[in-house]
Amino acid sequence: MSDYDRSKFYGKKKFPNRESNNFGSRFFNSKTSTTKESDKVDDKPKSIKKTTILAREHHAEERSVSPKPVIRESDSTPSIAISASLHSESSKQHLAKKIVKCVKLLDDGVICPENVQDYLQENDDYLVVGIVGMQGVGKSTILNLLAHNSISNDLKRSIFKYSEDSKENVPEFDVTVNESDCKIKVDNVIFKPQGAADIASNSNGTSGIDFFITQNRIIFLDCQPFSSVAVLDDFIRSEAKVSSMVNDFLPLENSGEIQGLQMTALLMSICHVLILAQDWFFDSNVIRFLQTAEMLKPTISNPEDELVDHFPHLIIIQNKAQMEDFSPKKFKQMQQMYRTLFNKSKMHLESGMGLGSGRIMNSLSPNNCGDPINLFLIPEYNEKTDEVYKGHPSLEDLVKKLRSNILGATKYHLNNTSEKHWLVYCSKVWDHVKKSNFFVEYTKLMP
């Protein structure tokens, strides 16, 4: 076969698409052919690229609509952590707000929630402790001792600065006292005690109901004295207070006692623990007043149309107790008298919060003093003889035991779930007390 015939045969059979022998043309033609073949074969990767392009366009639209910057997936967890930390910081700031001095819960016959609501939380584990008593028995002094976790010498000096020993030979201001010492005294006192100026001007130290809450969520309520001549004198001077606090048609001479009965009935309805403070044993008028307030206390209805009749723990505290009051014979006599007087009371008097349990003083045990009741003795404080043994524990130890007994009290239901609900409940109870006809009918029986 000749060369001509061989090239003609192989040209038809082997190389049907053979073109010119130019090297550059063969290179570019082969490259374009391969890309075309790859486009025909690789259809699926191309579709994936289209979906990614659409996803990017979707993110771009989101960026144009939303003013917030787009956060990548890798940066999502840090943003959540930052927002959570900011929320925790704001909550910490809310929790860190604490009260330093007492504020008014009830002033001129009106509940003041704006003074209290900033210090309350959505917490259902709290304890409400109120105190009632006559003028000058030491109600504010007892709450000042209970509100502090530890009793220091500076605290005792600031609380008892108006005692009889400190007032002797000090007719006017002491020039030698430093300003820092006065600042310490003012900062330590939470509830304002009755001073010599108040006694001279015939005025009470506490007006209305003072409110204070501790860091461990104990609410202390300091009430103004009942059966007080100073309160009646204030009513006589300003008759406008009579119309705002009690009914207009009540006799003026009975308005002071009616107001005290209303406040005592309020504390019986909103407190877990109610303290009755006395400075000697015993005053029959005080017992009669407390039993009258319990009798006139209205029954509160809840949203479910159920009647709630709440009664707190009653602790009888004899302030300024002497050495003979701590003897088993005298203490047994006091327990028997109070048990007989409160025999028909619905308040819880046998809760194990007194001195007669034998856990504080071995001599004051049930074997020596009979069945214990909630009777506690606080000795009279004297700075000169503070370190002398008087037959009983020191003031610091007794107040510490009293505080632990109050913290261990059983919390009976108050028809609320949190501290803020308790404030709403206080307003509701006070409206029921002021609108109750029991107090008006009682005034008709008064002399």
CSV table of C-alpha atoms in Angstrom, one decimal:
chain,number,residue,atom,x,y,z
A,1,MET,CA,0.0,0.0,0.0
A,2,SER,CA,1.3,3.3,-1.0
A,3,ASP,CA,1.7,6.3,1.3
A,4,TYR,CA,-1.2,8.1,-0.4
A,5,ASP,CA,-3.5,5.2,0.2
A,6,ARG,CA,-2.3,4.7,3.8
A,7,SER,CA,-3.0,8.3,4.7
A,8,LYS,CA,-6.3,8.2,3.0
A,9,PHE,CA,-7.4,5.0,4.9
A,10,TYR,CA,-6.2,6.1,8.4
A,11,GLY,CA,-7.6,9.6,7.8
A,12,LYS,CA,-11.1,8.2,7.4
A,13,LYS,CA,-10.9,5.5,10.1
A,14,LYS,CA,-8.7,6.7,12.9
A,15,PHE,CA,-8.8,10.5,12.7
A,16,PRO,CA,-12.2,11.6,11.5
A,17,ASN,CA,-12.0,15.1,13.2
A,18,ARG,CA,-8.4,15.8,12.6
A,19,GLU,CA,-7.7,19.4,11.9
A,20,SER,CA,-4.7,21.4,11.0
A,21,ASN,CA,-1.3,20.6,12.6
A,22,ASN,CA,-1.1,24.1,14.3
A,23,PHE,CA,0.0,23.6,17.9
A,24,GLY,CA,-1.7,26.7,19.3
A,25,SER,CA,-5.0,25.9,17.7
A,26,ARG,CA,-4.9,22.3,18.9
A,27,PHE,CA,-4.2,23.5,22.5
A,28,PHE,CA,-7.1,26.0,22.7
A,29,ASN,CA,-9.5,23.6,20.9
A,30,SER,CA,-8.7,20.8,23.3
A,31,LYS,CA,-9.2,23.1,26.3
A,32,THR,CA,-12.6,24.4,25.2
A,33,SER,CA,-13.7,20.8,24.4
A,34,THR,CA,-12.8,19.6,27.8
A,35,THR,CA,-14.7,22.4,29.5
A,36,LYS,CA,-17.7,21.7,27.5
A,37,GLU,CA,-17.6,18.0,28.3
A,38,SER,CA,-17.1,18.8,32.0
A,39,ASP,CA,-20.2,21.1,31.9
A,40,LYS,CA,-22.2,18.3,30.5
A,41,VAL,CA,-21.1,15.8,33.0
A,42,ASP,CA,-20.9,17.9,36.2
A,43,ASP,CA,-24.5,19.2,36.4
A,44,LYS,CA,-24.9,18.5,40.2
A,45,PRO,CA,-22.0,20.6,41.4
A,46,LYS,CA,-23.3,23.4,39.3
A,47,SER,CA,-26.7,23.2,41.0
A,48,ILE,CA,-25.0,23.3,44.4
A,49,LYS,CA,-23.2,26.5,43.5
A,50,LYS,CA,-26.5,28.0,42.6
A,51,THR,CA,-28.0,27.2,46.0
A,52,THR,CA,-25.0,28.7,47.7
A,53,ILE,CA,-25.4,31.9,45.7
A,54,LEU,CA,-29.1,32.1,46.6
A,55,ALA,CA,-28.3,31.6,50.2
A,56,ARG,CA,-25.8,34.5,50.1
A,57,GLU,CA,-28.4,36.7,48.4
A,58,HIS,CA,-30.9,35.8,51.2
A,59,HIS,CA,-28.3,36.9,53.8
A,60,ALA,CA,-27.7,40.0,51.9
A,61,GLU,CA,-31.4,40.9,52.0
A,62,GLU,CA,-31.5,40.3,55.7
A,63,ARG,CA,-28.6,42.7,56.2
A,64,SER,CA,-30.4,45.3,54.2
A,65,VAL,CA,-33.6,44.9,56.3
A,66,SER,CA,-32.2,44.5,59.8
A,67,PRO,CA,-30.1,47.2,61.4
A,68,LYS,CA,-28.3,44.6,63.5
A,69,PRO,CA,-25.0,43.2,62.1
A,70,VAL,CA,-25.0,39.6,60.8
A,71,ILE,CA,-23.3,37.3,63.2
A,72,ARG,CA,-21.5,34.2,61.9
A,73,GLU,CA,-22.1,30.8,63.3
A,74,SER,CA,-18.8,30.7,65.0
A,75,ASP,CA,-19.6,34.0,66.8
A,76,SER,CA,-23.1,32.9,68.0
A,77,THR,CA,-22.1,31.5,71.3
A,78,PRO,CA,-20.1,34.5,72.5
A,79,SER,CA,-23.0,36.8,71.7
A,80,ILE,CA,-25.3,34.6,73.8
A,81,ALA,CA,-22.8,34.6,76.6
A,82,ILE,CA,-22.5,38.4,76.5
A,83,SER,CA,-26.3,38.9,76.6
A,84,ALA,CA,-26.6,36.4,79.5
A,85,SER,CA,-23.8,38.2,81.4
A,86,LEU,CA,-25.5,41.5,80.9
A,87,HIS,CA,-28.8,40.0,82.1
A,88,SER,CA,-27.1,38.5,85.1
A,89,GLU,CA,-25.4,41.9,85.9
A,90,SER,CA,-28.7,43.7,85.7
A,91,SER,CA,-30.3,41.1,88.0
A,92,LYS,CA,-27.3,41.4,90.4
A,93,GLN,CA,-27.8,45.2,90.4
A,94,HIS,CA,-31.5,44.6,91.3
A,95,LEU,CA,-30.5,42.1,94.0
A,96,ALA,CA,-27.7,44.3,95.3
A,97,LYS,CA,-30.0,47.2,96.2
A,98,LYS,CA,-30.4,47.1,99.9
A,99,ILE,CA,-32.1,49.2,102.5
A,100,VAL,CA,-30.0,51.1,105.1
A,101,LYS,CA,-32.6,52.9,107.2
A,102,CYS,CA,-36.2,52.1,107.9
A,103,VAL,CA,-38.9,53.5,105.6
A,104,LYS,CA,-42.6,54.2,106.1
A,105,LEU,CA,-45.0,51.4,105.2
A,106,LEU,CA,-48.0,53.1,106.8
A,107,ASP,CA,-48.0,56.9,107.2
A,108,ASP,CA,-51.0,59.0,108.1
A,109,GLY,CA,-53.4,56.0,107.6
A,110,VAL,CA,-52.2,55.3,104.0
A,111,ILE,CA,-50.1,52.4,102.8
A,112,CYS,CA,-47.1,53.7,100.9
A,113,PRO,CA,-46.0,51.0,98.4
A,114,GLU,CA,-43.7,53.4,96.5
A,115,ASN,CA,-41.4,53.5,99.6
A,116,VAL,CA,-41.1,49.7,99.9
A,117,GLN,CA,-41.5,48.1,96.5
A,118,ASP,CA,-37.9,48.8,95.3
A,119,TYR,CA,-36.5,46.7,98.1
A,120,LEU,CA,-38.8,43.7,97.5
A,121,GLN,CA,-38.1,40.7,95.2
A,122,GLU,CA,-39.9,37.8,93.6
A,123,ASN,CA,-39.0,35.6,96.5
A,124,ASP,CA,-41.3,33.3,98.4
A,125,ASP,CA,-38.9,32.5,101.2
A,126,TYR,CA,-39.2,35.4,103.6
A,127,LEU,CA,-40.3,36.0,107.2
A,128,VAL,CA,-42.4,39.0,108.5
A,129,VAL,CA,-41.8,40.0,112.1
A,130,GLY,CA,-43.9,42.8,113.7
A,131,ILE,CA,-43.8,44.4,117.2
A,132,VAL,CA,-46.5,46.2,119.3
A,133,GLY,CA,-46.5,47.7,122.7
A,134,MET,CA,-47.0,50.8,124.7
A,135,GLN,CA,-44.9,53.9,124.6
A,136,GLY,CA,-41.3,53.7,125.9
A,137,VAL,CA,-41.1,49.9,126.4
A,138,GLY,CA,-38.2,49.5,123.9
A,139,LYS,CA,-39.9,48.3,120.7
A,140,SER,CA,-37.4,50.0,118.4
A,141,THR,CA,-34.5,49.0,120.6
A,142,ILE,CA,-35.5,45.3,120.3
A,143,LEU,CA,-35.8,45.5,116.5
A,144,ASN,CA,-32.5,47.2,116.3
A,145,LEU,CA,-30.9,44.3,118.1
A,146,LEU,CA,-32.7,41.7,116.0
A,147,ALA,CA,-31.9,43.4,112.7
A,148,HIS,CA,-28.1,43.1,113.2
A,149,ASN,CA,-26.4,39.8,112.8
A,150,SER,CA,-23.8,40.7,115.5
A,151,ILE,CA,-24.0,43.1,118.4
A,152,SER,CA,-20.8,45.1,118.8
A,153,ASN,CA,-20.0,47.7,121.5
A,154,ASP,CA,-20.5,50.5,119.1
A,155,LEU,CA,-24.0,49.2,118.3
A,156,LYS,CA,-24.9,49.0,122.0
A,157,ARG,CA,-23.6,52.5,122.6
A,158,SER,CA,-25.6,53.9,119.7
A,159,ILE,CA,-28.8,52.0,120.6
A,160,PHE,CA,-28.7,52.7,124.3
A,161,LYS,CA,-27.4,56.3,124.1
A,162,TYR,CA,-30.6,57.5,125.6
A,163,SER,CA,-30.5,55.2,128.6
A,164,GLU,CA,-30.6,56.6,132.1
A,165,ASP,CA,-26.9,56.1,132.7
A,166,SER,CA,-25.9,58.0,129.5
A,167,LYS,CA,-28.2,60.9,130.3
A,168,GLU,CA,-26.8,61.6,133.7
A,169,ASN,CA,-24.5,64.6,133.9
A,170,VAL,CA,-25.0,65.3,130.2
A,171,PRO,CA,-27.6,68.1,130.0
A,172,GLU,CA,-26.5,69.4,126.7
A,173,PHE,CA,-24.4,68.3,123.7
A,174,ASP,CA,-20.9,66.9,124.4
A,175,VAL,CA,-18.4,69.1,122.7
A,176,THR,CA,-15.6,66.5,123.0
A,177,VAL,CA,-17.3,63.9,120.8
A,178,ASN,CA,-15.8,63.4,117.4
A,179,GLU,CA,-17.8,63.7,114.3
A,180,SER,CA,-16.8,60.2,113.2
A,181,ASP,CA,-18.2,58.7,116.4
A,182,CYS,CA,-21.5,60.5,115.8
A,183,LYS,CA,-21.6,59.2,112.2
A,184,ILE,CA,-21.1,55.6,113.5
A,185,LYS,CA,-23.9,56.0,115.9
A,186,VAL,CA,-26.3,57.3,113.3
A,187,ASP,CA,-25.4,54.6,110.8
A,188,ASN,CA,-25.9,51.7,113.3
A,189,VAL,CA,-29.4,52.7,114.3
A,190,ILE,CA,-32.0,51.4,111.9
A,191,PHE,CA,-35.1,52.2,113.8
A,192,LYS,CA,-35.2,55.6,115.6
A,193,PRO,CA,-35.5,55.0,119.4
A,194,GLN,CA,-37.3,57.4,121.7
A,195,GLY,CA,-34.9,60.0,123.0
A,196,ALA,CA,-34.9,62.5,125.8
A,197,ALA,CA,-36.2,65.2,123.4
A,198,ASP,CA,-39.2,63.1,122.5
A,199,ILE,CA,-40.0,62.5,126.2
A,200,ALA,CA,-39.7,66.2,127.0
A,201,SER,CA,-41.9,67.2,124.1
A,202,ASN,CA,-44.4,64.3,124.8
A,203,SER,CA,-44.0,62.7,121.4
A,204,ASN,CA,-43.5,59.2,120.3
A,205,GLY,CA,-40.4,58.0,118.5
A,206,THR,CA,-42.2,55.9,115.9
A,207,SER,CA,-45.2,57.2,113.9
A,208,GLY,CA,-47.2,54.8,111.7
A,209,ILE,CA,-45.4,51.6,110.8
A,210,ASP,CA,-41.8,51.5,109.8
A,211,PHE,CA,-40.4,48.9,107.4
A,212,PHE,CA,-37.0,47.3,107.1
A,213,ILE,CA,-35.8,44.1,105.3
A,214,THR,CA,-32.5,42.3,106.0
A,215,GLN,CA,-30.2,40.6,103.5
A,216,ASN,CA,-31.6,37.1,104.6
A,217,ARG,CA,-35.1,38.4,103.7
A,218,ILE,CA,-36.5,39.1,107.2
A,219,ILE,CA,-39.1,41.9,107.2
A,220,PHE,CA,-39.3,43.9,110.4
A,221,LEU,CA,-42.3,46.1,111.1
A,222,ASP,CA,-42.1,48.7,113.9
A,223,CYS,CA,-45.5,50.0,115.0
A,224,GLN,CA,-46.3,53.2,116.8
A,225,PRO,CA,-47.4,52.8,120.5
A,226,PHE,CA,-51.0,52.0,121.3
A,227,SER,CA,-52.9,53.7,124.2
A,228,SER,CA,-50.5,56.6,123.9
A,229,VAL,CA,-51.2,60.1,125.2
A,230,ALA,CA,-48.8,61.5,122.6
A,231,VAL,CA,-50.8,60.0,119.7
A,232,LEU,CA,-54.1,61.4,121.1
A,233,ASP,CA,-52.4,64.8,121.6
A,234,ASP,CA,-51.4,64.7,117.9
A,235,PHE,CA,-55.0,64.0,116.9
A,236,ILE,CA,-56.2,66.9,118.9
A,237,ARG,CA,-53.7,69.3,117.3
A,238,SER,CA,-54.5,68.3,113.8
A,239,GLU,CA,-58.1,67.1,113.2
A,240,ALA,CA,-57.3,66.4,109.5
A,241,LYS,CA,-55.4,63.3,110.6
A,242,VAL,CA,-58.5,62.0,112.3
A,243,SER,CA,-60.6,62.0,109.1
A,244,SER,CA,-57.8,60.3,107.1
A,245,MET,CA,-56.9,57.6,109.6
A,246,VAL,CA,-60.2,56.8,111.4
A,247,ASN,CA,-63.8,57.5,110.7
A,248,ASP,CA,-65.1,61.0,111.0
A,249,PHE,CA,-68.0,60.1,113.3
A,250,LEU,CA,-65.9,58.5,116.0
A,251,PRO,CA,-65.4,60.4,119.2
A,252,LEU,CA,-62.1,62.2,119.3
A,253,GLU,CA,-61.1,60.8,122.7
A,254,ASN,CA,-61.5,57.3,121.4
A,255,SER,CA,-59.8,57.8,118.0
A,256,GLY,CA,-56.3,57.1,119.4
A,257,GLU,CA,-57.3,53.7,120.8
A,258,ILE,CA,-59.2,52.8,117.6
A,259,GLN,CA,-56.2,53.6,115.5
A,260,GLY,CA,-54.0,51.4,117.7
A,261,LEU,CA,-56.5,48.5,117.4
A,262,GLN,CA,-56.6,48.9,113.6
A,263,MET,CA,-52.8,48.8,113.3
A,264,THR,CA,-52.5,45.8,115.7
A,265,ALA,CA,-55.2,44.0,113.7
A,266,LEU,CA,-53.2,44.7,110.5
A,267,LEU,CA,-50.0,43.3,112.0
A,268,MET,CA,-51.9,40.2,113.1
A,269,SER,CA,-53.0,39.6,109.5
A,270,ILE,CA,-49.7,40.3,107.7
A,271,CYS,CA,-47.0,38.9,110.1
A,272,HIS,CA,-45.6,35.5,110.7
A,273,VAL,CA,-44.4,36.4,114.1
A,274,LEU,CA,-45.9,39.1,116.4
A,275,ILE,CA,-43.9,40.4,119.3
A,276,LEU,CA,-45.6,41.9,122.4
A,277,ALA,CA,-43.1,44.1,124.2
A,278,GLN,CA,-43.5,45.0,127.9
A,279,ASP,CA,-41.1,46.4,130.4
A,280,TRP,CA,-42.6,44.9,133.6
A,281,PHE,CA,-44.9,42.1,134.7
A,282,PHE,CA,-47.7,42.5,133.9
A,283,ASP,CA,-50.1,45.2,132.6
A,284,SER,CA,-53.7,44.0,132.4
A,285,ASN,CA,-54.6,46.9,130.0
A,286,VAL,CA,-52.1,45.6,127.5
A,287,ILE,CA,-53.5,42.1,127.6
A,288,ARG,CA,-57.0,43.4,127.2
A,289,PHE,CA,-56.0,45.6,124.2
A,290,LEU,CA,-54.3,42.7,122.4
A,291,GLN,CA,-57.3,40.4,122.9
A,292,THR,CA,-59.6,43.2,121.7
A,293,ALA,CA,-57.6,43.6,118.5
A,294,GLU,CA,-57.7,39.8,117.9
A,295,MET,CA,-61.5,39.9,118.4
A,296,LEU,CA,-62.0,42.8,116.0
A,297,LYS,CA,-59.6,41.5,113.3
A,298,PRO,CA,-61.6,41.1,110.1
A,299,THR,CA,-61.5,37.9,108.0
A,300,ILE,CA,-59.8,38.4,104.6
A,301,SER,CA,-61.1,36.8,101.4
A,302,ASN,CA,-58.8,35.7,98.6
A,303,PRO,CA,-59.5,35.8,94.8
A,304,GLU,CA,-61.0,32.3,95.0
A,305,ASP,CA,-63.7,33.5,97.4
A,306,GLU,CA,-62.3,31.6,100.3
A,307,LEU,CA,-62.1,33.2,103.7
A,308,VAL,CA,-58.6,33.3,105.2
A,309,ASP,CA,-58.3,33.6,109.0
A,310,HIS,CA,-54.5,34.0,109.7
A,311,PHE,CA,-53.1,34.2,113.2
A,312,PRO,CA,-49.3,34.6,113.8
A,313,HIS,CA,-46.9,33.3,116.4
A,314,LEU,CA,-47.1,35.4,119.6
A,315,ILE,CA,-43.8,36.1,121.5
A,316,ILE,CA,-44.1,38.0,124.8
A,317,ILE,CA,-40.9,39.8,125.5
A,318,GLN,CA,-40.3,41.4,128.8
A,319,ASN,CA,-37.7,44.1,128.2
A,320,LYS,CA,-35.5,45.5,131.0
A,321,ALA,CA,-35.7,42.3,133.0
A,322,GLN,CA,-34.0,42.2,136.4
A,323,MET,CA,-32.0,39.4,138.0
A,324,GLU,CA,-35.0,38.0,140.0
A,325,ASP,CA,-37.0,37.6,136.8
A,326,PHE,CA,-34.6,34.9,135.6
A,327,SER,CA,-35.2,32.7,138.7
A,328,PRO,CA,-37.2,29.5,138.0
A,329,LYS,CA,-39.9,30.4,140.6
A,330,LYS,CA,-40.6,33.9,139.1
A,331,PHE,CA,-40.4,32.6,135.5
A,332,LYS,CA,-42.9,29.8,136.3
A,333,GLN,CA,-45.3,32.2,137.7
A,334,MET,CA,-45.1,34.4,134.6
A,335,GLN,CA,-45.7,31.5,132.3
A,336,GLN,CA,-48.7,30.3,134.2
A,337,MET,CA,-50.2,33.8,134.2
A,338,TYR,CA,-49.8,34.3,130.4
A,339,ARG,CA,-51.0,30.8,129.6
A,340,THR,CA,-54.2,31.5,131.6
A,341,LEU,CA,-54.8,34.9,130.0
A,342,PHE,CA,-54.3,33.6,126.4
A,343,ASN,CA,-56.0,30.3,126.9
A,344,LYS,CA,-58.7,31.1,124.3
A,345,SER,CA,-56.5,32.9,121.9
A,346,LYS,CA,-56.0,31.6,118.4
A,347,MET,CA,-52.5,33.0,118.2
A,348,HIS,CA,-49.8,30.4,118.5
A,349,LEU,CA,-48.3,30.9,122.0
A,350,GLU,CA,-46.6,27.4,122.4
A,351,SER,CA,-44.2,27.4,119.5
A,352,GLY,CA,-41.0,26.6,121.5
A,353,MET,CA,-39.5,30.1,121.0
A,354,GLY,CA,-39.2,31.0,124.7
A,355,LEU,CA,-36.7,30.7,127.5
A,356,GLY,CA,-38.6,27.9,129.3
A,357,SER,CA,-37.5,25.2,126.9
A,358,GLY,CA,-34.3,24.6,128.8
A,359,ARG,CA,-32.1,24.9,125.7
A,360,ILE,CA,-30.8,28.4,126.6
A,361,MET,CA,-30.7,28.3,130.4
A,362,ASN,CA,-30.6,24.9,132.2
A,363,SER,CA,-32.4,26.3,135.2
A,364,LEU,CA,-35.3,27.4,133.1
A,365,SER,CA,-36.4,24.0,132.0
A,366,PRO,CA,-39.9,22.3,131.7
A,367,ASN,CA,-39.1,20.4,134.9
A,368,ASN,CA,-38.6,23.6,136.9
A,369,CYS,CA,-41.0,26.0,135.2
A,370,GLY,CA,-43.7,23.8,133.6
A,371,ASP,CA,-44.8,23.6,130.0
A,372,PRO,CA,-43.0,26.3,128.0
A,373,ILE,CA,-44.6,29.2,126.2
A,374,ASN,CA,-43.2,31.9,123.9
A,375,LEU,CA,-42.0,34.1,126.8
A,376,PHE,CA,-38.6,35.7,126.5
A,377,LEU,CA,-36.6,38.0,128.8
A,378,ILE,CA,-34.1,40.7,127.7
A,379,PRO,CA,-32.1,42.1,130.6
A,380,GLU,CA,-31.6,45.7,131.3
A,381,TYR,CA,-28.4,47.0,129.7
A,382,ASN,CA,-25.9,48.9,131.8
A,383,GLU,CA,-22.6,49.8,130.3
A,384,LYS,CA,-20.8,50.0,133.7
A,385,THR,CA,-21.9,46.5,134.8
A,386,ASP,CA,-22.1,44.8,131.4
A,387,GLU,CA,-19.3,42.3,132.0
A,388,VAL,CA,-20.5,41.4,135.5
A,389,TYR,CA,-22.2,38.0,135.9
A,390,LYS,CA,-25.9,38.5,136.9
A,391,GLY,CA,-27.2,35.0,136.9
A,392,HIS,CA,-28.2,34.9,133.2
A,393,PRO,CA,-26.4,35.0,129.8
A,394,SER,CA,-25.2,38.2,128.3
A,395,LEU,CA,-27.3,40.5,126.2
A,396,GLU,CA,-25.5,39.3,123.0
A,397,ASP,CA,-26.2,35.6,123.7
A,398,LEU,CA,-29.8,36.1,124.6
A,399,VAL,CA,-30.5,38.2,121.5
A,400,LYS,CA,-28.7,35.7,119.3
A,401,LYS,CA,-30.9,32.9,120.7
A,402,LEU,CA,-34.0,34.9,120.2
A,403,ARG,CA,-33.1,35.6,116.6
A,404,SER,CA,-32.4,31.9,115.9
A,405,ASN,CA,-35.8,31.0,117.5
A,406,ILE,CA,-37.6,33.5,115.3
A,407,LEU,CA,-35.8,32.3,112.2
A,408,GLY,CA,-36.9,28.7,113.0
A,409,ALA,CA,-40.6,29.6,113.4
A,410,THR,CA,-43.2,27.8,111.2
A,411,LYS,CA,-44.4,30.0,108.4
A,412,TYR,CA,-48.1,29.9,108.2
A,413,HIS,CA,-49.8,30.7,104.9
A,414,LEU,CA,-50.3,34.4,104.3
A,415,ASN,CA,-52.3,34.1,101.1
A,416,ASN,CA,-49.4,35.3,98.9
A,417,THR,CA,-46.5,33.8,97.0
A,418,SER,CA,-43.7,36.4,97.0
A,419,GLU,CA,-42.6,39.6,98.7
A,420,LYS,CA,-44.2,41.8,96.2
A,421,HIS,CA,-47.5,39.9,96.5
A,422,TRP,CA,-47.2,40.4,100.2
A,423,LEU,CA,-47.1,44.2,99.7
A,424,VAL,CA,-50.3,44.0,97.6
A,425,TYR,CA,-51.8,41.8,100.4
A,426,CYS,CA,-51.0,44.5,102.9
A,427,SER,CA,-52.9,47.1,101.0
A,428,LYS,CA,-55.9,44.7,100.7
A,429,VAL,CA,-55.9,43.9,104.4
A,430,TRP,CA,-55.6,47.6,105.4
A,431,ASP,CA,-58.6,48.4,103.2
A,432,HIS,CA,-60.6,45.7,104.9
A,433,VAL,CA,-59.6,46.9,108.4
A,434,LYS,CA,-60.5,50.6,107.7
A,435,LYS,CA,-63.9,49.6,106.2
A,436,SER,CA,-64.8,47.1,108.9
A,437,ASN,CA,-67.8,47.9,111.0
A,438,PHE,CA,-66.5,46.0,114.0
A,439,PHE,CA,-64.4,49.0,115.1
A,440,VAL,CA,-67.3,51.4,114.9
A,441,GLU,CA,-69.6,49.1,116.9
A,442,TYR,CA,-66.8,48.7,119.5
A,443,THR,CA,-66.7,52.4,120.0
A,444,LYS,CA,-70.3,52.4,121.1
A,445,LEU,CA,-69.3,50.1,124.0
A,446,MET,CA,-66.4,52.2,125.1
A,447,PRO,CA,-66.9,54.6,128.0
